[in-house]
Short mmCIF file of C-alpha atoms in Angstrom, two decimals:
data_model
loop_
_atom_site.label_atom_id
_atom_site.label_comp_id
_atom_site.label_asym_id
_atom_site.label_seq_id
_atom_site.Cartn_x
_atom_site.Cartn_y
_atom_site.Cartn_z
CA UNK A 1 -0.20 -0.22 -0.48
CA UNK A 2 1.38 3.54 0.11
CA UNK A 3 0.79 6.45 1.68
CA UNK A 4 -2.79 9.22 1.89
CA UNK A 5 -0.07 11.73 -0.11
CA UNK A 6 0.24 11.33 -4.66
CA UNK A 7 1.37 13.56 -7.05
CA UNK A 8 -0.82 13.57 -9.92
CA UNK A 9 0.96 13.34 -13.31
CA UNK A 10 -1.44 14.55 -16.22
CA UNK A 11 -0.74 12.10 -19.12
CA UNK A 12 -0.39 13.99 -22.22
CA UNK A 13 -1.98 13.12 -26.29
CA UNK A 14 -1.11 13.26 -29.86
CA UNK A 15 -2.68 12.51 -32.58
CA UNK A 16 -0.77 10.87 -35.78
CA UNK A 17 -1.84 12.98 -38.40
CA UNK A 18 1.40 12.55 -40.80
CA UNK A 19 4.83 10.94 -40.95
CA UNK A 20 5.22 9.54 -36.82
CA UNK A 21 8.46 10.59 -34.92
CA UNK A 22 8.81 8.03 -32.22
CA UNK A 23 11.88 8.81 -29.32
CA UNK A 24 10.92 5.04 -27.25
CA UNK A 25 8.48 4.12 -25.74
CA UNK A 26 6.17 3.40 -22.64
CA UNK A 27 6.40 -0.45 -21.67
CA UNK A 28 3.75 -0.57 -19.64
CA UNK A 29 3.43 -3.61 -17.04
CA UNK A 30 0.35 -4.14 -14.68
CA UNK A 31 0.86 -6.21 -11.18
CA UNK A 32 -1.96 -8.62 -11.30
CA UNK A 33 -2.44 -9.09 -8.00
CA UNK A 34 -2.21 -5.90 -6.88
CA UNK A 35 -4.33 -4.56 -9.61
CA UNK A 36 -7.13 -6.88 -8.29
CA UNK A 37 -7.89 -5.98 -5.54
CA UNK A 38 -8.87 -1.84 -6.57
CA UNK A 39 -10.76 -3.88 -10.21
CA UNK A 40 -12.98 -6.56 -10.12
CA UNK A 41 -11.15 -8.83 -12.52
CA UNK A 42 -12.77 -11.23 -14.97
CA UNK A 43 -9.84 -13.76 -15.15
CA UNK A 44 -7.39 -14.87 -12.40
CA UNK A 45 -4.64 -12.94 -10.94
CA UNK A 46 -0.12 -14.52 -12.13
CA UNK A 47 1.87 -14.20 -9.57
CA UNK A 48 4.05 -11.51 -11.93
CA UNK A 49 4.11 -9.22 -14.06
CA UNK A 50 2.61 -9.04 -17.74
CA UNK A 51 1.99 -6.34 -20.64
CA UNK A 52 -0.41 -3.54 -20.74
CA UNK A 53 0.68 -2.09 -23.87
CA UNK A 54 3.46 -1.16 -25.51
CA UNK A 55 3.27 3.04 -26.93
CA UNK A 56 5.92 4.42 -29.12
CA UNK A 57 5.94 8.24 -27.80
CA UNK A 58 7.31 11.96 -28.62
CA UNK A 59 10.92 13.08 -27.36
CA UNK A 60 8.86 15.89 -25.04
CA UNK A 61 6.42 13.42 -23.59
CA UNK A 62 3.47 13.43 -25.09
CA UNK A 63 2.15 9.85 -26.80
CA UNK A 64 1.73 9.62 -30.04
CA UNK A 65 -2.04 7.39 -30.11
CA UNK A 66 -5.17 6.75 -32.83
CA UNK A 67 -2.74 6.93 -36.03
CA UNK A 68 -4.40 5.99 -39.74
CA UNK A 69 -4.22 2.41 -41.08
CA UNK A 70 -5.23 -0.21 -43.52
CA UNK A 71 -7.49 -2.67 -41.05
CA UNK A 72 -5.70 -6.26 -40.62
CA UNK A 73 -6.47 -9.56 -40.47
CA UNK A 74 -6.34 -10.95 -37.03
CA UNK A 75 -5.28 -13.65 -37.69
CA UNK A 76 -1.90 -12.64 -38.15
CA UNK A 77 -0.86 -13.57 -34.63
CA UNK A 78 -3.19 -16.42 -34.38
CA UNK A 79 0.29 -18.01 -33.93
CA UNK A 80 1.05 -16.01 -31.10
CA UNK A 81 -2.52 -16.12 -29.40
CA UNK A 82 -1.40 -18.54 -26.61
CA UNK A 83 1.49 -16.22 -25.53
CA UNK A 84 -0.43 -13.60 -25.37
CA UNK A 85 -3.65 -15.67 -23.86
CA UNK A 86 -0.28 -15.66 -20.81
CA UNK A 87 1.23 -12.30 -20.53
CA UNK A 88 -0.70 -9.92 -22.42
CA UNK A 89 -4.37 -10.79 -21.16
CA UNK A 90 -6.96 -8.44 -20.12
CA UNK A 91 -8.20 -8.86 -16.13
CA UNK A 92 -10.99 -7.01 -17.34
CA UNK A 93 -12.07 -7.39 -20.46
CA UNK A 94 -12.40 -9.90 -23.16
CA UNK A 95 -8.54 -10.32 -24.04
CA UNK A 96 -9.72 -9.75 -28.05
CA UNK A 97 -10.95 -6.41 -27.40
CA UNK A 98 -8.06 -5.84 -25.14
CA UNK A 99 -5.60 -6.34 -27.86
CA UNK A 100 -7.30 -5.22 -30.94
CA UNK A 101 -8.33 -1.42 -28.20
CA UNK A 102 -3.75 -1.22 -27.50
CA UNK A 103 -3.21 -2.47 -31.69
CA UNK A 104 -5.97 0.52 -32.25
CA UNK A 105 -4.52 3.78 -29.41
CA UNK A 106 -1.39 2.49 -30.18
CA UNK A 107 -0.10 0.08 -32.34
CA UNK A 108 -1.07 1.77 -35.64
CA UNK A 109 1.41 4.69 -34.42
CA UNK A 110 4.88 1.38 -33.90
CA UNK A 111 6.22 2.23 -37.43
CA UNK A 112 5.71 -1.95 -37.11
CA UNK A 113 3.37 -4.59 -38.59
CA UNK A 114 0.84 -6.31 -36.48
CA UNK A 115 2.14 -8.67 -36.11
CA UNK A 116 5.92 -7.03 -35.09
CA UNK A 117 4.47 -4.85 -32.65
CA UNK A 118 3.26 -7.95 -31.26
CA UNK A 119 5.27 -10.09 -30.87
CA UNK A 120 7.69 -6.79 -29.81
CA UNK A 121 5.58 -6.25 -26.57
CA UNK A 122 6.41 -10.21 -25.92
CA UNK A 123 9.90 -9.54 -26.19
CA UNK A 124 9.78 -6.81 -23.47
CA UNK A 125 8.59 -9.35 -21.27
CA UNK A 126 12.04 -10.58 -20.48
CA UNK A 127 12.39 -7.11 -18.18
CA UNK A 128 9.37 -8.78 -16.16
CA UNK A 129 11.63 -10.73 -14.04
CA UNK A 130 13.80 -7.64 -13.55
CA UNK A 131 9.89 -6.52 -12.03
CA UNK A 132 9.58 -8.49 -9.52
CA UNK A 133 13.26 -9.52 -8.81
CA UNK A 134 13.65 -6.17 -7.84
CA UNK A 135 10.73 -5.72 -5.84
CA UNK A 136 11.77 -8.95 -3.89
CA UNK A 137 15.42 -7.95 -2.92
CA UNK A 138 13.80 -4.78 -1.10
CA UNK A 139 12.25 -6.50 0.75
CA UNK A 140 8.29 -6.02 -0.92
CA UNK A 141 6.74 -8.75 -1.18
CA UNK A 142 4.02 -9.60 -4.20
CA UNK A 143 0.88 -10.01 -2.41
CA UNK A 144 1.43 -7.25 0.76
CA UNK A 145 -0.22 -10.07 2.93
CA UNK A 146 1.59 -9.68 6.24
CA UNK A 147 -0.28 -5.90 6.33
CA UNK A 148 3.08 -4.44 5.57
CA UNK A 149 2.76 -0.82 3.94
CA UNK A 150 5.60 0.82 1.09
CA UNK A 151 6.30 4.27 0.13
CA UNK A 152 6.55 6.11 -3.26
CA UNK A 153 10.76 6.66 -2.79
CA UNK A 154 10.24 2.36 -1.83
CA UNK A 155 9.29 1.69 -5.18
CA UNK A 156 11.93 3.34 -6.46
CA UNK A 157 14.65 2.91 -5.03
CA UNK A 158 14.15 -1.02 -5.69
CA UNK A 159 13.25 -0.10 -8.91
CA UNK A 160 16.59 2.00 -9.89
CA UNK A 161 18.92 -0.02 -8.01
CA UNK A 162 18.15 -2.52 -10.23
CA UNK A 163 17.11 -0.70 -14.40
CA UNK A 164 19.39 2.25 -12.69
CA UNK A 165 16.67 4.35 -15.16
CA UNK A 166 14.50 5.88 -13.64
CA UNK A 167 10.54 4.78 -13.81
CA UNK A 168 6.88 5.31 -13.86
CA UNK A 169 4.84 3.54 -11.01
CA UNK A 170 1.24 3.11 -11.51
CA UNK A 171 -1.37 3.61 -8.67
CA UNK A 172 -4.42 2.76 -8.21
CA UNK A 173 -6.83 3.10 -5.38
CA UNK A 174 -9.49 -0.21 -3.74
CA UNK A 175 -12.84 1.21 -3.01
CA UNK A 176 -11.37 1.72 0.99
CA UNK A 177 -9.84 4.37 -0.75
CA UNK A 178 -6.55 1.98 -0.52
CA UNK A 179 -4.23 2.87 -2.49
CA UNK A 180 -2.30 -0.23 -4.31
CA UNK A 181 1.53 -0.49 -6.78
CA UNK A 182 -0.64 -1.23 -10.46
CA UNK A 183 1.90 -1.67 -12.44
CA UNK A 184 5.48 -0.35 -13.62
CA UNK A 185 5.80 2.10 -17.48
CA UNK A 186 9.47 0.90 -18.82
CA UNK A 187 10.76 3.63 -20.47
CA UNK A 188 13.12 1.96 -23.99
CA UNK A 189 14.72 2.97 -27.21
CA UNK A 190 14.13 2.59 -30.30
CA UNK A 191 16.72 -1.34 -29.74
CA UNK A 192 14.86 -1.95 -26.86
CA UNK A 193 17.27 -1.12 -24.69
CA UNK A 194 16.07 0.83 -21.04
CA UNK A 195 16.85 4.77 -20.42
CA UNK A 196 14.77 7.12 -17.91
CA UNK A 197 11.62 7.59 -18.83
CA UNK A 198 11.17 11.35 -19.11
CA UNK A 199 9.13 12.24 -16.34
CA UNK A 200 9.79 10.22 -13.47
CA UNK A 201 7.06 10.21 -11.17
CA UNK A 202 4.06 8.26 -9.97
CA UNK A 203 1.03 8.18 -11.94
CA UNK A 204 -3.20 7.61 -9.39
CA UNK A 205 -5.87 6.46 -11.00
CA UNK A 206 -9.33 6.82 -9.25
CA UNK A 207 -11.34 4.69 -9.41
CA UNK A 208 -14.50 5.36 -10.95
#
């Protein structure tokens, strides 16, 4: 759990209208066991981080979204479905709807084909064990069943020690107003090497 004091960062989005100039990508991971304490999940929560999305962004920290592109044949990713189901699931919607959203909202702006976009996300799963190891090594338990509370500093220090770069924390309130770390955003360059995120802080998503 996180303390009550917080800073809200407003994300900026830029709709794609011409040639895309991508500077880096956000790789957004979900911590399912924590996320599902703040949402009514329809699918079970695995004990590892999973992919939420791969988001192309500009150097000024604006996400590039809603680009125009041809209608894709989703049969292209059929060979990837078993791995996508395990590692790029949706916990609140049908998984196919989630994949379509990520492709239409972000993937079309990535300059990748449909299949290459999802393969890139699966490739970046290599970082998921680093995330969990970093937290475990700092004494942060996956389920927090012991009632321990952790601060933003605890989380950021643990992740900085592992990645040597700045990251973003994704946080959400449960119905009782308790704040949980529900995910982590890493930033990667165009060769998929970890870099520091332009704004390193934490994002709080209020329960509606």
